[in-house]
mmCIF file of C-alpha atoms and ligand atoms in Angstrom:
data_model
loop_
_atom_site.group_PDB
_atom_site.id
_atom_site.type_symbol
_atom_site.label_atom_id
_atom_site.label_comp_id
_atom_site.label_asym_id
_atom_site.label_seq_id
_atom_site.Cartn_x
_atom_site.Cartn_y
_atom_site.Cartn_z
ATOM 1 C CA UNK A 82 4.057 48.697 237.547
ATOM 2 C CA UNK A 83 4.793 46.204 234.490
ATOM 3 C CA UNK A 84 8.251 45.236 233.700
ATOM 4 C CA UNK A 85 10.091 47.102 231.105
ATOM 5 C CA UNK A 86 10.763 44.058 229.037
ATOM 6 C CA UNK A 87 7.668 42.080 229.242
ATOM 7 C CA UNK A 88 4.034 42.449 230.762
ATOM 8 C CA UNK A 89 4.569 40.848 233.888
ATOM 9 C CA UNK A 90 4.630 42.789 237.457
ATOM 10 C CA UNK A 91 7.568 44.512 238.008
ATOM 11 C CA UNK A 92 9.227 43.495 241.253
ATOM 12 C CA UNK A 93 11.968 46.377 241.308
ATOM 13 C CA UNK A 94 12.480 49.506 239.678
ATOM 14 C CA UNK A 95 16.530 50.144 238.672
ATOM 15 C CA UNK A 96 16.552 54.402 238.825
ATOM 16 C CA UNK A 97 20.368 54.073 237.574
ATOM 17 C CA UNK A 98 18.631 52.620 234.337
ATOM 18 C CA UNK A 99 15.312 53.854 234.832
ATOM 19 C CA UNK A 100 13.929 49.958 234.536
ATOM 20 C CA UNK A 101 11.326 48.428 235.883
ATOM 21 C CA UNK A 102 12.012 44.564 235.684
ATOM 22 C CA UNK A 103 9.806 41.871 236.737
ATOM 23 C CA UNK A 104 11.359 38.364 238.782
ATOM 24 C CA UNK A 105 11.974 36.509 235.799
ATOM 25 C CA UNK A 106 14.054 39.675 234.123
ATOM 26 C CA UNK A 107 15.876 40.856 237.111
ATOM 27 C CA UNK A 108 16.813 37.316 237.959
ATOM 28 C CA UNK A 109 18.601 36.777 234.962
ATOM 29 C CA UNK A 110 20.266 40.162 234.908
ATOM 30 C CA UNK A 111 21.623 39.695 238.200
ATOM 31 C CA UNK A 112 22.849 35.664 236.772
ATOM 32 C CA UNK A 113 24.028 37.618 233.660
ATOM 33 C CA UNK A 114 26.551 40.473 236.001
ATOM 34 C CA UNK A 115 27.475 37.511 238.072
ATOM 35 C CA UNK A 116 28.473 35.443 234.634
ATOM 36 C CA UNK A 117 30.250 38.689 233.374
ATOM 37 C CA UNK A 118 31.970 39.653 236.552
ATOM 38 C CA UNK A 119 33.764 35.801 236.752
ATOM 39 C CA UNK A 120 34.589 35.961 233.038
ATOM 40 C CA UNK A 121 35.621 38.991 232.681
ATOM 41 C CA UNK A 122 38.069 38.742 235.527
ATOM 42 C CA UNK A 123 39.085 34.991 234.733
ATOM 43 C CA UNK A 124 37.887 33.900 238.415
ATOM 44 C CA UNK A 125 36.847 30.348 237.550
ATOM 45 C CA UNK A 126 39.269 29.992 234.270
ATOM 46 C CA UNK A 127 41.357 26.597 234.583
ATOM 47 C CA UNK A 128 40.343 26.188 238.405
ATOM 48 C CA UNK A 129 38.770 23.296 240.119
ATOM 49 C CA UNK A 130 37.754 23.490 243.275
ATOM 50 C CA UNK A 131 36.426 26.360 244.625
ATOM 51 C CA UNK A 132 35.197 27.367 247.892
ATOM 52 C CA UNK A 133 32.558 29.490 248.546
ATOM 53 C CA UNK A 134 32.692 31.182 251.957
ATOM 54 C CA UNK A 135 28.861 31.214 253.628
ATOM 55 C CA UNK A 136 27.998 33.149 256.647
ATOM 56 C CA UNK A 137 24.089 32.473 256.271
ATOM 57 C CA UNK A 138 22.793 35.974 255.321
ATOM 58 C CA UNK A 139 20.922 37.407 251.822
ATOM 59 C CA UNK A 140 25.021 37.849 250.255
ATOM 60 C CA UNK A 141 26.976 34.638 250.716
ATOM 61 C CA UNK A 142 23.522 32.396 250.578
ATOM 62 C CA UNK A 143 22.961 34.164 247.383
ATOM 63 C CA UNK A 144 26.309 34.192 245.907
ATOM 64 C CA UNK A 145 26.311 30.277 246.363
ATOM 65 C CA UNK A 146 22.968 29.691 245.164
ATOM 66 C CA UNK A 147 24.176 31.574 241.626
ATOM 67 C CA UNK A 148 27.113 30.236 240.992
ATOM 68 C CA UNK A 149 25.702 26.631 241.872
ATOM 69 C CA UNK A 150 23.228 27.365 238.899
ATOM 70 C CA UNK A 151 26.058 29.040 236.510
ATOM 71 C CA UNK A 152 28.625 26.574 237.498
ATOM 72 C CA UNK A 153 27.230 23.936 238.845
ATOM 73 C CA UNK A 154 26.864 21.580 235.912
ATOM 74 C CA UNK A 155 30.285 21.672 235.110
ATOM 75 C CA UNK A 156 31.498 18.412 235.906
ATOM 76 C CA UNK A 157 35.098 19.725 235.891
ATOM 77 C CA UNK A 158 34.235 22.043 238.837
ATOM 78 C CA UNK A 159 33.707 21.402 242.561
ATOM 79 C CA UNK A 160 31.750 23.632 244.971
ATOM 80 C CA UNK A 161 32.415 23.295 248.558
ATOM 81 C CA UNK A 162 31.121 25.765 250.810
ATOM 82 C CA UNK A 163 32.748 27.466 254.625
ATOM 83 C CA UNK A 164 31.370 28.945 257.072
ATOM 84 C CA UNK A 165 33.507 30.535 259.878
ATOM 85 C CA UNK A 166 31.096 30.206 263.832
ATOM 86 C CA UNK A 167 32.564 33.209 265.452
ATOM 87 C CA UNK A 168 30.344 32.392 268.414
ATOM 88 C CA UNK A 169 28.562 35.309 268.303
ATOM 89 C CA UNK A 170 25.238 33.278 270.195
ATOM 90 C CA UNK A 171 22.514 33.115 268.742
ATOM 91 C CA UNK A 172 23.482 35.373 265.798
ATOM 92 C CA UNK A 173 25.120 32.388 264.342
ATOM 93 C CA UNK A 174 23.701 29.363 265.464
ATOM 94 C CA UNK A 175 20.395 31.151 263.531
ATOM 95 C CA UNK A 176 22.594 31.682 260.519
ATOM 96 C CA UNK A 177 24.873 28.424 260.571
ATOM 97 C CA UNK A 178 20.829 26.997 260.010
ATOM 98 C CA UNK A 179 20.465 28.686 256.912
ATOM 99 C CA UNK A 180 23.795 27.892 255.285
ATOM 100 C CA UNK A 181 22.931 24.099 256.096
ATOM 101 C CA UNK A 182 19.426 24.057 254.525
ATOM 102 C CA UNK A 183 20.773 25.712 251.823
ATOM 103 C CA UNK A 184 23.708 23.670 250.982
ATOM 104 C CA UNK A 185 21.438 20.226 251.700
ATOM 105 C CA UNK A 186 18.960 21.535 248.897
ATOM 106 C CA UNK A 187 21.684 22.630 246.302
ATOM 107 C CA UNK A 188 24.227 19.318 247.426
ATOM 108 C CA UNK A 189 26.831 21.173 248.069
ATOM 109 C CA UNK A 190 29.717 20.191 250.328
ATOM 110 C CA UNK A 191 29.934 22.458 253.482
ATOM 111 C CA UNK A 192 32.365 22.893 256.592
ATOM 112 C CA UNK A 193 32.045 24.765 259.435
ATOM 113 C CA UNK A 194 35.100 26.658 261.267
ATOM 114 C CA UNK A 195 34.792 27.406 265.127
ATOM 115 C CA UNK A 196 36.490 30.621 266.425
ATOM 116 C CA UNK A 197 36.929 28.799 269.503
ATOM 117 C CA UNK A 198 39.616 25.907 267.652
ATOM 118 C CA UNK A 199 41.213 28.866 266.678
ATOM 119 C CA UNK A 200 40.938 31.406 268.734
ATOM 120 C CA UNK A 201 38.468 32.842 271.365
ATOM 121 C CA UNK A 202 34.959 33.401 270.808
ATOM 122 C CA UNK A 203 33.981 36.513 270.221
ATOM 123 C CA UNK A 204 31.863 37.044 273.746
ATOM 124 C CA UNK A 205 34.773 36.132 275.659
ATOM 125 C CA UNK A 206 36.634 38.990 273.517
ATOM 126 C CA UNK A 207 34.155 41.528 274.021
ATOM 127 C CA UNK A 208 34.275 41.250 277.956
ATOM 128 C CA UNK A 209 37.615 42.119 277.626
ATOM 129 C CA UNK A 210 37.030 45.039 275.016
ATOM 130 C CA UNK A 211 40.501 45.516 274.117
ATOM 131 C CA UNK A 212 40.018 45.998 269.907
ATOM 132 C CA UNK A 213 37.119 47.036 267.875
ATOM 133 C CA UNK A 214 35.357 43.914 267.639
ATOM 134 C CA UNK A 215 34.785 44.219 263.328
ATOM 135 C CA UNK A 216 38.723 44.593 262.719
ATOM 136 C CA UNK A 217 39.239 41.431 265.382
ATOM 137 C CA UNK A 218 36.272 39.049 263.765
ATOM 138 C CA UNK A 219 37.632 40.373 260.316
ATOM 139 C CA UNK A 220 41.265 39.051 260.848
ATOM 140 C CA UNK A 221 40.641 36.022 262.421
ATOM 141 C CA UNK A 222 38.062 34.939 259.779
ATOM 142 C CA UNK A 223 40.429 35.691 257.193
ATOM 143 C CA UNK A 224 43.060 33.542 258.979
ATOM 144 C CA UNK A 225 40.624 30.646 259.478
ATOM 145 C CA UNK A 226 39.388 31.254 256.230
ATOM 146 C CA UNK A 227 42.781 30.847 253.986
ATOM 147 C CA UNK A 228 43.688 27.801 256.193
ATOM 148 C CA UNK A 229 41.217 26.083 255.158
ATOM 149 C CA UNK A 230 40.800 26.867 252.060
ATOM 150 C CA UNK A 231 44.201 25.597 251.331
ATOM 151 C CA UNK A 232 43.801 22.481 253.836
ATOM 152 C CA UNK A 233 40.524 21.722 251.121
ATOM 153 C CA UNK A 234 43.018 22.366 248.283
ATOM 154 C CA UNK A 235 40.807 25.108 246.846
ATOM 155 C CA UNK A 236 41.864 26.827 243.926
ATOM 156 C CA UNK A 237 39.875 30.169 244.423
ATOM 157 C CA UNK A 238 37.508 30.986 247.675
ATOM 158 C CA UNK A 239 34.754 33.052 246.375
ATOM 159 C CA UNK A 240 33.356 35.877 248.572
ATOM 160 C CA UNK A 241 30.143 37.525 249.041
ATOM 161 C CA UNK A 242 31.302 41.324 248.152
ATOM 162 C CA UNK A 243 28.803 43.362 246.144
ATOM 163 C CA UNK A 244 28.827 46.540 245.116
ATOM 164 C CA UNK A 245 28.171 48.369 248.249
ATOM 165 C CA UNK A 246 30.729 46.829 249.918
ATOM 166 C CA UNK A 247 33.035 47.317 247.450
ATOM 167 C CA UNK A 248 32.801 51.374 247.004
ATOM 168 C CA UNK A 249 32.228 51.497 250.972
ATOM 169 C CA UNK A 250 35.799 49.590 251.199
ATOM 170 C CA UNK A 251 37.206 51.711 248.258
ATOM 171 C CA UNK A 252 35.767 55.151 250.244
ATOM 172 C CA UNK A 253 37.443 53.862 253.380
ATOM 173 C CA UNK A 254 40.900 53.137 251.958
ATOM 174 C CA UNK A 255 41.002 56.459 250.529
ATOM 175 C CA UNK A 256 39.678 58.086 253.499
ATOM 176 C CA UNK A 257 43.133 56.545 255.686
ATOM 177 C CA UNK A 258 45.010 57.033 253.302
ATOM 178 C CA UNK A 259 45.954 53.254 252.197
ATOM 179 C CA UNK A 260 46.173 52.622 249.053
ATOM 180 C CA UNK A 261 47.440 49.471 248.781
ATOM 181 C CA UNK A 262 44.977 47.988 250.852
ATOM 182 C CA UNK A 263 42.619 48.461 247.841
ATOM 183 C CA UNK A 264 44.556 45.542 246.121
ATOM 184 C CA UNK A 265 42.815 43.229 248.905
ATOM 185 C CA UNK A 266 39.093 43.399 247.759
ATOM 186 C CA UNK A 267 39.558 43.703 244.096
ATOM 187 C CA UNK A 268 37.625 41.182 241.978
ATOM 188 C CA UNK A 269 39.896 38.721 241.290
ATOM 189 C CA UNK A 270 42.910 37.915 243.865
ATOM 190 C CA UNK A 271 44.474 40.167 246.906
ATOM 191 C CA UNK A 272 47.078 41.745 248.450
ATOM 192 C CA UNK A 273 49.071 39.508 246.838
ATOM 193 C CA UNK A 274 49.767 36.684 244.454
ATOM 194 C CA UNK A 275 51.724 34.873 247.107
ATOM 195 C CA UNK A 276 50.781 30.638 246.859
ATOM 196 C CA UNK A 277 49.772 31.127 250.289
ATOM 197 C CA UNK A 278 47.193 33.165 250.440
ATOM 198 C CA UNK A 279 44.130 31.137 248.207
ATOM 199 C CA UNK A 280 42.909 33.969 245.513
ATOM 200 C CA UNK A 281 39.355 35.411 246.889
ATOM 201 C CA UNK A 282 37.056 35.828 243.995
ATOM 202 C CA UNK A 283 33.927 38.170 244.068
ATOM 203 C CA UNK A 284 31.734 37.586 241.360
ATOM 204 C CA UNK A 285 28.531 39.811 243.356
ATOM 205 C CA UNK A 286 31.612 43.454 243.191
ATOM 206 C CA UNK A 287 29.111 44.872 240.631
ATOM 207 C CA UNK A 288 25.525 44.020 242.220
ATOM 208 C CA UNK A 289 24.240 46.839 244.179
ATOM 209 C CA UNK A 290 23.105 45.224 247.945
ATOM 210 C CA UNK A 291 19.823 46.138 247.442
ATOM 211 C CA UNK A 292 19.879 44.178 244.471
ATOM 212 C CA UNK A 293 21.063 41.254 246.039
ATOM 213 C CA UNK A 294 18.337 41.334 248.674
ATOM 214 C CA UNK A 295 15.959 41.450 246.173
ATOM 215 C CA UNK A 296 17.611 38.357 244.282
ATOM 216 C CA UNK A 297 17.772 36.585 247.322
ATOM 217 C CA UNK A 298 14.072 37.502 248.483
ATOM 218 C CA UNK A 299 12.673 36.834 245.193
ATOM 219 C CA UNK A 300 14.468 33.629 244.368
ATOM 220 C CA UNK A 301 12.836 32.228 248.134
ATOM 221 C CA UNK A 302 16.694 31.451 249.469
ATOM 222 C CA UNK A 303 16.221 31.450 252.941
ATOM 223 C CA UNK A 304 18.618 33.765 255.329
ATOM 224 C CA UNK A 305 19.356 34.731 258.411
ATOM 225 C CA UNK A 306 17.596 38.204 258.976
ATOM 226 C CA UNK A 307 19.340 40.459 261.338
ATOM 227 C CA UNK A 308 22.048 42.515 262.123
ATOM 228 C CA UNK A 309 25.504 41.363 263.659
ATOM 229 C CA UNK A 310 25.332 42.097 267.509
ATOM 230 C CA UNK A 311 28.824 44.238 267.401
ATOM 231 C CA UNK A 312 28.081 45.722 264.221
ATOM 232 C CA UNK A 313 27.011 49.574 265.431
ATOM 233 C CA UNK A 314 30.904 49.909 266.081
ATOM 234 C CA UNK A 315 32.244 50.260 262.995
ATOM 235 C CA UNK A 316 32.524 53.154 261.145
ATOM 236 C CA UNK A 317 31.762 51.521 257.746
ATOM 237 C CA UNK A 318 28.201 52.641 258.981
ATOM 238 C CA UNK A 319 28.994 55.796 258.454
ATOM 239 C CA UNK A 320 30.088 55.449 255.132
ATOM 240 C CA UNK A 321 27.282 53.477 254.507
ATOM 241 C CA UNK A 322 24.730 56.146 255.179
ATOM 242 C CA UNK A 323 26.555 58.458 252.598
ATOM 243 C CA UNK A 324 26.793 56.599 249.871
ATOM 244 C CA UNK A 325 23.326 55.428 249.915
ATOM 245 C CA UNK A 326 22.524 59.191 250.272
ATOM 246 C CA UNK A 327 24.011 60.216 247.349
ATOM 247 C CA UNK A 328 22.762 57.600 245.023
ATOM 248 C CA UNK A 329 19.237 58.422 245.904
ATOM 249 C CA UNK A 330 20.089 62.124 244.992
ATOM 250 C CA UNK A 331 22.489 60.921 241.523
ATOM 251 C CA UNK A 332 21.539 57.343 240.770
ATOM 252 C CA UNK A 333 24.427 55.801 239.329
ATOM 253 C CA UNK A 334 27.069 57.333 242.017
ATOM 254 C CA UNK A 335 27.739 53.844 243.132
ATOM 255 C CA UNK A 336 28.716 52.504 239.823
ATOM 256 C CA UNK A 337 30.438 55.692 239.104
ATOM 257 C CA UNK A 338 32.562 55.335 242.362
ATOM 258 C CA UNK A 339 33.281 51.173 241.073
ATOM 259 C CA UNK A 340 34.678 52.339 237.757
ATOM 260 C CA UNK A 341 37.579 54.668 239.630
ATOM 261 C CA UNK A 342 37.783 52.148 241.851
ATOM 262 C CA UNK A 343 38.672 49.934 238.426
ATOM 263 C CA UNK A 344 40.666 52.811 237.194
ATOM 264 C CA UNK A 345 42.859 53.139 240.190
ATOM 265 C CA UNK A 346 43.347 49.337 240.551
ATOM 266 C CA UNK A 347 45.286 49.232 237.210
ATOM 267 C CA UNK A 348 47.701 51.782 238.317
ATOM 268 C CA UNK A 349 48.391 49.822 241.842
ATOM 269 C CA UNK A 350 51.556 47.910 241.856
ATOM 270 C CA UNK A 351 51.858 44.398 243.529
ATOM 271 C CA UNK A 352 55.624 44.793 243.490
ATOM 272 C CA UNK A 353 54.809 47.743 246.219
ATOM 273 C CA UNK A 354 53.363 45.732 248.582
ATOM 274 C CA UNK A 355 56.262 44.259 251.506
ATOM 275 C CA UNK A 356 56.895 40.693 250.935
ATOM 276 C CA UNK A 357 54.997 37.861 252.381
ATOM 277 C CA UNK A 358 56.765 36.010 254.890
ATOM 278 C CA UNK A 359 55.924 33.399 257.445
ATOM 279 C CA UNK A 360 54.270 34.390 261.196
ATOM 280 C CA UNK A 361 56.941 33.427 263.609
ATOM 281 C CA UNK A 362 53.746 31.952 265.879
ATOM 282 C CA UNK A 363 51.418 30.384 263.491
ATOM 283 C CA UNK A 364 53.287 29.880 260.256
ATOM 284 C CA UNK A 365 50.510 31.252 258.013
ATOM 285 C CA UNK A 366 51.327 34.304 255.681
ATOM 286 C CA UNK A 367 52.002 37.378 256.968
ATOM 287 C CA UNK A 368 53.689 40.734 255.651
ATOM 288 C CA UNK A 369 55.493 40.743 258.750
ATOM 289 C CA UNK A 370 57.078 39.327 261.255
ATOM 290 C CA UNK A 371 54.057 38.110 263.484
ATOM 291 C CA UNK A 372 50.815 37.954 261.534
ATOM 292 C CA UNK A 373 47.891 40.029 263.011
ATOM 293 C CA UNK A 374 45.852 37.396 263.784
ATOM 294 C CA UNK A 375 48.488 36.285 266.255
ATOM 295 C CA UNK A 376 49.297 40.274 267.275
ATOM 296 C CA UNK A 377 45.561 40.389 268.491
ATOM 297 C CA UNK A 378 45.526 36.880 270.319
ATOM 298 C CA UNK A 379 48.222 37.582 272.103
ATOM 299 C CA UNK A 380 46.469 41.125 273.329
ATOM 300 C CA UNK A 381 43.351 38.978 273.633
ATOM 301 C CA UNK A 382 44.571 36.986 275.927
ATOM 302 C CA UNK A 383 47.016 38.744 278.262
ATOM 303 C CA UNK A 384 46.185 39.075 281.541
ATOM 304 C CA UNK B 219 -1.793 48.212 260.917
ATOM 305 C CA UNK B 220 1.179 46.598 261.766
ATOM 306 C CA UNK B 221 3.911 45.456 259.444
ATOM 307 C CA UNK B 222 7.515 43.807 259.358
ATOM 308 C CA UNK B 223 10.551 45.242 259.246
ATOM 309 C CA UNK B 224 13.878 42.847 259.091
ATOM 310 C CA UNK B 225 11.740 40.010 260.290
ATOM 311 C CA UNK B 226 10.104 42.671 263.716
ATOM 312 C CA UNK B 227 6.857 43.538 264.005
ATOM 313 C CA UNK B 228 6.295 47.520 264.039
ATOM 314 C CA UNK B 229 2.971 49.105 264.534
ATOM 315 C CA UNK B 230 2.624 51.892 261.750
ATOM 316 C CA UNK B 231 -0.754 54.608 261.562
ATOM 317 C CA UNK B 232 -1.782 54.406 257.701
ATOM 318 C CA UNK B 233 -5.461 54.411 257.103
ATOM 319 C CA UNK B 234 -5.745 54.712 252.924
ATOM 320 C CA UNK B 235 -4.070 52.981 250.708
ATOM 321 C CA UNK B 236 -1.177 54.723 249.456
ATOM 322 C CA UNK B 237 2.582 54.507 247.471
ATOM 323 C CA UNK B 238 5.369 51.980 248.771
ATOM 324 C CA UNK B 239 7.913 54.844 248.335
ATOM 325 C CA UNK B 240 5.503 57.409 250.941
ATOM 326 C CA UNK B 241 5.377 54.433 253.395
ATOM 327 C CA UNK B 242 9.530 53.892 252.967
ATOM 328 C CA UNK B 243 9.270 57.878 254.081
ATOM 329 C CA UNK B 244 6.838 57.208 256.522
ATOM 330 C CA UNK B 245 9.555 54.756 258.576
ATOM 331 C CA UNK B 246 12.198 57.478 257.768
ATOM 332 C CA UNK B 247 13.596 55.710 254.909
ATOM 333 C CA UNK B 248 15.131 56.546 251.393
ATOM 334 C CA UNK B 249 14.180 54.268 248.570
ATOM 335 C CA UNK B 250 17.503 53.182 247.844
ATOM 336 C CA UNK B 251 17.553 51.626 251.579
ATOM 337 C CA UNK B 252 14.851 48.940 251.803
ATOM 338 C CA UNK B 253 12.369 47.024 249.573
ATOM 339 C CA UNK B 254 8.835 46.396 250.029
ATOM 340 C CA UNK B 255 7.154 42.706 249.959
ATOM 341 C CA UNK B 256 3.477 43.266 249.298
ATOM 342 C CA UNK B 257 1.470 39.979 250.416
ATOM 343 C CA UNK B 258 4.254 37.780 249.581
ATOM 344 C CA UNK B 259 5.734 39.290 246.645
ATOM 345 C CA UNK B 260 8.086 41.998 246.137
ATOM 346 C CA UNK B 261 6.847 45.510 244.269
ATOM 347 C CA UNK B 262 8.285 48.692 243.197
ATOM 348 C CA UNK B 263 8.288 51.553 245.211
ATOM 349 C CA UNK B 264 5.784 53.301 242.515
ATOM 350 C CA UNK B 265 3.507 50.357 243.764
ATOM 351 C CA UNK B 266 0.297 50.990 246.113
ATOM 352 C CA UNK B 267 0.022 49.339 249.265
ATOM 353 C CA UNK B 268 -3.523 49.151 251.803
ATOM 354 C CA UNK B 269 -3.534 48.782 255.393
ATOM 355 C CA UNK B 270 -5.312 45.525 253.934
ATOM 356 C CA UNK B 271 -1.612 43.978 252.673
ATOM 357 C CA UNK B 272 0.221 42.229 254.573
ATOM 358 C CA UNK B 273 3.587 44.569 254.259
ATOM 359 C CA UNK B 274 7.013 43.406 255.054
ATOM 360 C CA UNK B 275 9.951 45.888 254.964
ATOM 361 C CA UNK B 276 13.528 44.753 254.253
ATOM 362 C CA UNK B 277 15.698 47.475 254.647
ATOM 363 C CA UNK B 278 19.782 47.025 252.626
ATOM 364 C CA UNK B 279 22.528 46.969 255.197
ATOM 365 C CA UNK B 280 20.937 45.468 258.367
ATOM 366 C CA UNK B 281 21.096 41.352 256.914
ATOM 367 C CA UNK B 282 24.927 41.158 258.063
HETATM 368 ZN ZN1 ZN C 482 9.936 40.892 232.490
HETATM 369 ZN ZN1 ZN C 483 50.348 34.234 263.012
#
């Protein structure tokens, strides 16, 4: 098939716009969402160091390698990249690979995070099997995440959400009944505005996944193919299989879900969320008392 | 023939040539859910693919 903008191949066919783009076009409509996305939601306005959180796979590797080429001429602006080792074996020592070779062939400044400074790796968790192991990892690499990110004296920490992830999240929240949790993925920011949590940014919220993918495989970035060892837990799977159901039936759906998601976030009220305190144990922000990164260490590790 | 899927080999009975989007169906998979790398480049699932090709298979939501 020939792309619907010029006469070269087409290497993916959009059915939500009916397009058939070659490399060259899709590339630079995925750049152009990513551009739009961090402008449109001031991510990168006034800020100077920003972090971009790697875990080696097709999302975060391709998240850095686009906003290295967006941003990284800007001389104001600093790039530094973090990856969190959970110690899930060889699932991450693969991975941790690919976030080095990419950040050595970009120059980009990159630190690694052990679970086990922190915490306990996740093997020795799952012996115990005590919590789901997805809400566990998430927590702690949150926690390890905003540490550091304010030990580098970042101004934003970009994450690898797309779209997927964000209407899967936005399903999920509505599904529990939490509302206010969907202040924590939205574009620009979190649960709250508090100093000491660093704002997340998520320049890929509007990028379908399969879009990414095909960014990432077209673009040669290398990543880390395969799927997280724990990850047939979680019931984001679930959700997962629905969604991608009903866009193959209504193309589209998936936007259509992001722009109530939109909708609903202007509505949301900061002011409703409890107010952000210190953990009693580890000092980092928490909405109560004891954080619950130190609430699941402690169940972790009790005999 | 045998192709890749997520980086494993998988043995797959195809003898003509015939669309990416049948041989998505073929492994039990919507289009929305993988893409197809035909000889080292990606194509569209309207895109015809021989046991001759060397097929990979990426499917969206396995890559962690
Ligand atoms: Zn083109
Ligand atoms: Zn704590």
């Amino acid at each position: 098939m020939k792309c619907s903008e010029c006469n070269a191949d087409a290497i993916i066919y959009l059915a939500y716009s009916q397009k058939f783009l070659c490399g060259k076009h899709f590339s630079r409509l995925t750049e152009k969402r990513a551009g739009a996305a961090m402008r449109e939601h001031a991510m990168v306005r006034g800020k100077k160091r920003i972090g971009v959180a790697i875990s080696g796979g097709k999302d975060s590797l391709a998240l850095l390698y686009i906003m290295h080429k967006l941003l990284g001429k800007d001389r104001r602006l600093k790039l530094i990249a973090l990856t969190v080792d959970e110690g899930i074996g060889e699932y991450r020592s693969e991975s941790i690979k690919r976030c080095n070779e990419l950040c050595s062939q970009l120059g980009v400044e990159h630190h690694i995070y052990s679970f086990k400074d922190y915490a306990v790796p996740m093997r020795t968790l799952m012996r115990r099997r005590r919590t789901d192991p997805c809400s566990y990892c998430g927590v702690f690499r949150r926690w390890i995440l905003n540490k550091a990110a304010r030990e580098l004296k970042l101004d934003a920490l970009a994450v690898a959400h797309n779209l997927d992830d964000t209407v899967q999240t936005f399903l999920m929240n509505l599904m529990r009944n939490e509302p206010l949790r969907m202040l924590r993925f939205r574009p620009c920011g979190g649960i709250s505005d508090s100093e000491e949590f660093v704002p997340r940014i998520r320049p890929l919220f509007a990028i379908p996944e399969r879009e990414v993918l095909a960014y990432a495989l077209h673009n040669g970035i290398k990543f880390h193919v395969g799927k997280c060892p724990y990850a047939h837990y979680a019931i984001r799977n679930h959700v997962r299989k629905f969604v991608a159901d009903m866009e193959e039936r209504y193309p589209g759906t998936k936007f259509a879900l992001l722009n109530s998601y939109l909708y609903m976030l202007r509505s949301l009220r900061l002011d409703e969320v409890p107010d952000i305190t210190k953990c009693r144990e580890c000092g980092e922000p928490s909405t109560s008392g004891v954080c619950k990164r130190c609430i699941l260490l402690s169940d972790a590790l009790r005999k | 023939m045998v192709l890749i899927i997520d980086g494993r080999r998988q043995r797959i009975k195809f003898t003509r040539p015939l669309l990416a989007s049948s041989l998505l169906k073929l492994l039990g998979l919507g289009r929305e859910r993988a893409l197809v790398r035909r000889n080292g480049k990606l194509i569209t699932e309207f895109d015809k693919v021989s046991p001759k090709d060397n097929i990979e298979v990426f499917t969206v939501g396995s890559q962690g």
